[in-house]
Amino acid sequence: MSISENIRRIRSQIPENVTLVAVSKFQPAEKVKEAFDAGQIDFGENKVQEMVNKAAMVKSPVRWHMIGHLQRNKVKYIAPFVHLIHGVDSAELLDEIEKQAIKNDRIIPVLLQMHLSGEESKFGLSEQELLAILVKNTASTYPHIEIRGLMGMAALTHDNRIIRSQFRSLKVLFDRVKSDYFPLQTSFTELSMGMSSDYAIAIEEGSTMIRIGTAIFGERQY
Ligand SMILES: *Cc1c(COP(=O)(O)O)cnc(C)c1O
């Protein structure tokens, strides 16, 4: 199936208020353009250099999501234009994002990435680390950062019960963090969870943002 057919099919399966992020990592800019022509606006990349290159080739209104691990020394390259940084997993990274947001005279939206057990990636915060960040008043510590929600990846397993229970725990945590730390803010709204293999479960468990690569673009050529 073509990219546009894949996008149409996935959109027809998900609620309208769920954001579809097309993960274009390892895909050439032409494929981003093809998806954009099919009405896709949100794109995810996991490497800074690749995002910067494609952003130069495919002009806005594309919204670029950084979904991978972000090194502090590379924040400056995406700070001028990035739409949402999903993978924030340390106070040091928040410090750097704040600094670069000031330099670019903008507010940068981020999600805090949680580490769910059994997941392939070693990145992400434990619950304890998350709370250590949140107890410092983030709104006053980081006036140029908008914490918009949480992100997580389920374990690499074919056991749907495990995947579902991990998504469910993340949603419980999300609701608790929202009521404890962002009760008055209407901006803490996003729960980024779900990829090609598990987005249906993620949406049933409360995802507001799914990150889909292969189900849109086909297998990646590494
Ligand atoms: C690559 C990637 C995705 C997309 O994975 P698919 O299985 O191709 O849909 C989603 N999230 C993150 C963080 C990724 O690195």
Short mmCIF file of C-alpha atoms and ligand atoms in Angstrom, two decimals:
data_model
loop_
_atom_site.label_atom_id
_atom_site.label_comp_id
_atom_site.label_asym_id
_atom_site.label_seq_id
_atom_site.Cartn_x
_atom_site.Cartn_y
_atom_site.Cartn_z
CA MET A 1 0.00 0.00 0.00
CA SER A 2 1.11 3.55 -0.63
CA ILE A 3 2.09 6.02 2.06
CA SER A 4 -1.11 8.01 1.57
CA GLU A 5 -3.26 4.87 1.79
CA ASN A 6 -1.48 3.84 4.98
CA ILE A 7 -2.04 7.25 6.53
CA ARG A 8 -5.70 7.21 5.56
CA ARG A 9 -6.18 3.71 6.96
CA ILE A 10 -4.54 4.52 10.30
CA ARG A 11 -6.44 7.80 10.63
CA SER A 12 -9.70 5.96 10.07
CA GLN A 13 -8.84 3.64 12.97
CA ILE A 14 -7.99 6.28 15.57
CA PRO A 15 -10.06 8.95 17.31
CA GLU A 16 -9.77 12.44 15.86
CA ASN A 17 -8.21 13.88 19.01
CA VAL A 18 -5.27 11.45 18.84
CA THR A 19 -2.24 12.96 17.10
CA LEU A 20 -0.59 10.76 14.50
CA VAL A 21 3.16 11.35 14.41
CA ALA A 22 4.66 9.83 11.26
CA VAL A 23 8.10 8.53 12.21
CA SER A 24 10.26 9.27 9.17
CA LYS A 25 13.66 8.27 10.58
CA PHE A 26 15.83 6.55 7.96
CA GLN A 27 13.32 7.56 5.27
CA PRO A 28 14.36 10.02 2.56
CA ALA A 29 12.91 13.54 2.47
CA GLU A 30 10.90 12.57 -0.63
CA LYS A 31 8.84 10.22 1.51
CA VAL A 32 8.20 12.99 4.02
CA LYS A 33 6.98 15.15 1.15
CA GLU A 34 4.76 12.35 -0.10
CA ALA A 35 3.19 11.97 3.35
CA PHE A 36 2.88 15.73 3.71
CA ASP A 37 1.03 15.89 0.38
CA ALA A 38 -1.36 13.30 1.82
CA GLY A 39 -2.17 15.71 4.65
CA GLN A 40 0.31 14.51 7.28
CA ILE A 41 1.75 17.39 9.32
CA ASP A 42 3.46 15.81 12.35
CA PHE A 43 6.74 13.95 11.75
CA GLY A 44 9.07 12.25 14.21
CA GLU A 45 12.84 11.82 13.97
CA ASN A 46 15.25 10.33 16.46
CA LYS A 47 18.50 11.92 15.28
CA VAL A 48 19.25 15.62 15.40
CA GLN A 49 21.27 15.78 12.19
CA GLU A 50 18.64 13.91 10.21
CA MET A 51 15.87 16.16 11.50
CA VAL A 52 17.83 19.31 10.70
CA ASN A 53 18.58 18.07 7.16
CA LYS A 54 14.99 17.13 6.43
CA ALA A 55 13.61 20.31 7.99
CA ALA A 56 15.73 22.25 5.49
CA MET A 57 14.32 20.21 2.60
CA VAL A 58 10.70 20.03 3.67
CA LYS A 59 9.47 23.43 4.74
CA SER A 60 6.89 24.24 7.39
CA PRO A 61 4.07 23.88 8.24
CA VAL A 62 5.60 20.46 9.00
CA ARG A 63 5.82 19.96 12.76
CA TRP A 64 8.99 18.16 13.82
CA HIS A 65 8.91 15.90 16.88
CA MET A 66 12.20 14.75 18.43
CA ILE A 67 11.35 11.24 19.62
CA GLY A 68 14.82 9.84 20.31
CA HIS A 69 17.39 10.33 23.00
CA LEU A 70 18.62 13.91 22.85
CA GLN A 71 22.15 14.85 23.85
CA ARG A 72 22.52 18.16 25.64
CA ASN A 73 25.13 19.50 23.23
CA LYS A 74 22.74 19.03 20.29
CA VAL A 75 19.70 20.85 21.65
CA LYS A 76 20.88 24.08 20.03
CA TYR A 77 20.46 22.69 16.51
CA ILE A 78 16.76 21.94 16.88
CA ALA A 79 15.78 24.62 19.40
CA PRO A 80 14.79 27.17 16.73
CA PHE A 81 12.10 25.03 15.17
CA VAL A 82 11.32 21.78 17.03
CA HIS A 83 7.59 21.36 17.72
CA LEU A 84 7.79 18.89 20.63
CA ILE A 85 10.66 17.03 22.31
CA HIS A 86 9.32 13.65 23.48
CA GLY A 87 12.44 12.17 25.05
CA VAL A 88 13.34 14.45 27.94
CA ASP A 89 14.83 12.33 30.68
CA SER A 90 16.95 14.50 32.97
CA ALA A 91 17.01 17.84 34.79
CA GLU A 92 20.29 18.62 33.00
CA LEU A 93 18.57 18.29 29.64
CA LEU A 94 15.75 20.56 30.84
CA ASP A 95 18.38 23.12 31.92
CA GLU A 96 19.87 23.11 28.43
CA ILE A 97 16.48 23.29 26.69
CA GLU A 98 15.59 26.28 28.88
CA LYS A 99 18.85 27.98 27.91
CA GLN A 100 18.33 27.40 24.20
CA ALA A 101 14.67 28.42 24.37
CA ILE A 102 15.73 31.76 25.86
CA LYS A 103 18.30 32.23 23.09
CA ASN A 104 15.62 31.58 20.49
CA ASP A 105 13.06 33.68 22.31
CA ARG A 106 10.47 30.94 22.35
CA ILE A 107 8.79 28.41 24.60
CA ILE A 108 9.73 24.81 23.78
CA PRO A 109 7.14 22.11 24.52
CA VAL A 110 8.44 18.82 25.92
CA LEU A 111 7.29 15.45 27.21
CA LEU A 112 9.06 13.65 30.03
CA GLN A 113 10.06 10.15 28.99
CA MET A 114 9.38 7.35 31.42
CA HIS A 115 11.33 4.10 31.40
CA LEU A 116 8.96 1.14 31.39
CA SER A 117 10.44 -2.18 32.47
CA GLY A 118 11.63 -4.65 29.87
CA GLU A 119 11.87 -2.00 27.20
CA GLU A 120 14.79 -2.14 24.78
CA SER A 121 15.86 1.45 25.33
CA LYS A 122 17.89 2.24 28.40
CA PHE A 123 16.64 5.82 28.42
CA GLY A 124 13.83 7.33 30.40
CA LEU A 125 13.08 8.36 33.95
CA SER A 126 12.15 6.16 36.88
CA GLU A 127 9.12 7.33 38.83
CA GLN A 128 11.43 8.54 41.57
CA GLU A 129 13.49 10.59 39.12
CA LEU A 130 10.33 12.04 37.60
CA LEU A 131 9.07 13.19 40.98
CA ALA A 132 12.47 14.68 41.82
CA ILE A 133 12.11 16.90 38.75
CA LEU A 134 8.50 17.80 39.43
CA VAL A 135 8.91 18.77 43.10
CA LYS A 136 11.04 21.69 42.01
CA ASN A 137 8.47 24.11 40.69
CA THR A 138 9.03 23.48 37.00
CA ALA A 139 6.96 26.45 35.88
CA SER A 140 9.27 28.89 37.66
CA THR A 141 12.50 26.91 37.11
CA TYR A 142 11.83 26.54 33.40
CA PRO A 143 9.72 29.49 32.26
CA HIS A 144 10.61 28.81 28.63
CA ILE A 145 9.62 25.15 28.70
CA GLU A 146 6.09 23.84 28.56
CA ILE A 147 5.84 20.35 30.03
CA ARG A 148 3.00 18.94 27.98
CA GLY A 149 2.87 15.38 29.27
CA LEU A 150 4.60 12.00 29.39
CA MET A 151 6.03 9.57 26.84
CA GLY A 152 6.81 5.88 27.10
CA MET A 153 7.62 2.75 25.13
CA ALA A 154 6.25 -0.66 26.05
CA ALA A 155 8.43 -3.74 26.49
CA LEU A 156 9.57 -5.57 23.37
CA THR A 157 7.26 -8.53 23.67
CA HIS A 158 4.43 -10.17 21.74
CA ASP A 159 2.47 -10.60 24.95
CA ASN A 160 -0.31 -8.04 24.62
CA ARG A 161 -1.22 -8.38 28.29
CA ILE A 162 2.19 -7.09 29.31
CA ILE A 163 2.02 -4.24 26.81
CA ARG A 164 -1.47 -3.29 27.96
CA SER A 165 -0.55 -3.33 31.64
CA GLN A 166 2.48 -1.11 30.99
CA PHE A 167 0.41 1.42 29.04
CA ARG A 168 -2.20 1.30 31.78
CA SER A 169 0.39 2.03 34.50
CA LEU A 170 1.73 4.93 32.47
CA LYS A 171 -1.78 6.38 32.17
CA VAL A 172 -2.31 6.04 35.92
CA LEU A 173 0.98 7.86 36.52
CA PHE A 174 0.02 10.52 33.97
CA ASP A 175 -3.30 11.19 35.73
CA ARG A 176 -1.61 11.35 39.12
CA VAL A 177 1.09 13.75 37.91
CA LYS A 178 -1.53 15.91 36.25
CA SER A 179 -3.64 16.25 39.38
CA ASP A 180 -0.66 16.60 41.77
CA TYR A 181 1.56 18.94 39.76
CA PHE A 182 -0.41 20.50 36.91
CA PRO A 183 -3.96 20.77 38.29
CA LEU A 184 -4.68 24.20 36.87
CA GLN A 185 -2.82 23.88 33.61
CA THR A 186 -4.69 22.95 30.50
CA SER A 187 -1.38 22.27 28.77
CA PHE A 188 -0.44 19.01 30.52
CA THR A 189 -2.52 16.92 28.16
CA GLU A 190 -0.34 14.60 26.10
CA LEU A 191 0.42 10.95 26.66
CA SER A 192 2.71 9.77 23.85
CA MET A 193 2.52 5.99 23.66
CA GLY A 194 1.98 3.48 20.90
CA MET A 195 4.00 2.47 17.81
CA SER A 196 3.19 0.43 14.68
CA SER A 197 2.77 -2.84 16.54
CA ASP A 198 0.86 -1.65 19.59
CA TYR A 199 -0.96 1.62 18.85
CA ALA A 200 -4.44 0.06 19.03
CA ILE A 201 -3.77 -1.06 22.61
CA ALA A 202 -2.16 2.27 23.46
CA ILE A 203 -5.23 4.20 22.32
CA GLU A 204 -7.54 1.94 24.32
CA GLU A 205 -5.37 2.72 27.34
CA GLY A 206 -5.51 6.50 26.90
CA SER A 207 -2.80 7.51 24.43
CA THR A 208 -3.21 10.95 22.87
CA MET A 209 -0.24 10.70 20.53
CA ILE A 210 0.98 7.67 18.56
CA ARG A 211 4.37 7.43 16.84
CA ILE A 212 4.09 5.33 13.71
CA GLY A 213 6.95 4.48 11.36
CA THR A 214 6.81 1.15 9.53
CA ALA A 215 3.01 1.00 9.30
CA ILE A 216 3.18 4.19 7.23
CA PHE A 217 6.49 4.04 5.36
CA GLY A 218 7.25 0.32 5.33
CA GLU A 219 10.45 -1.25 6.62
CA ARG A 220 13.36 1.09 7.25
CA GLN A 221 16.54 0.68 5.15
CA TYR A 222 19.37 0.88 7.67
C1 LIG B 1 11.30 4.24 15.57
C2 LIG B 1 10.43 4.71 16.68
C3 LIG B 1 9.02 4.64 16.58
C4 LIG B 1 8.31 4.05 15.39
O1 LIG B 1 8.45 2.67 15.36
P1 LIG B 1 7.61 1.75 14.33
O2 LIG B 1 7.63 0.43 14.95
O3 LIG B 1 8.33 1.80 13.03
O4 LIG B 1 6.25 2.35 14.23
C5 LIG B 1 8.28 5.14 17.64
N1 LIG B 1 8.86 5.67 18.72
C6 LIG B 1 10.19 5.77 18.86
C7 LIG B 1 10.76 6.37 20.08
C8 LIG B 1 11.02 5.29 17.84
O5 LIG B 1 12.35 5.37 18.00
#
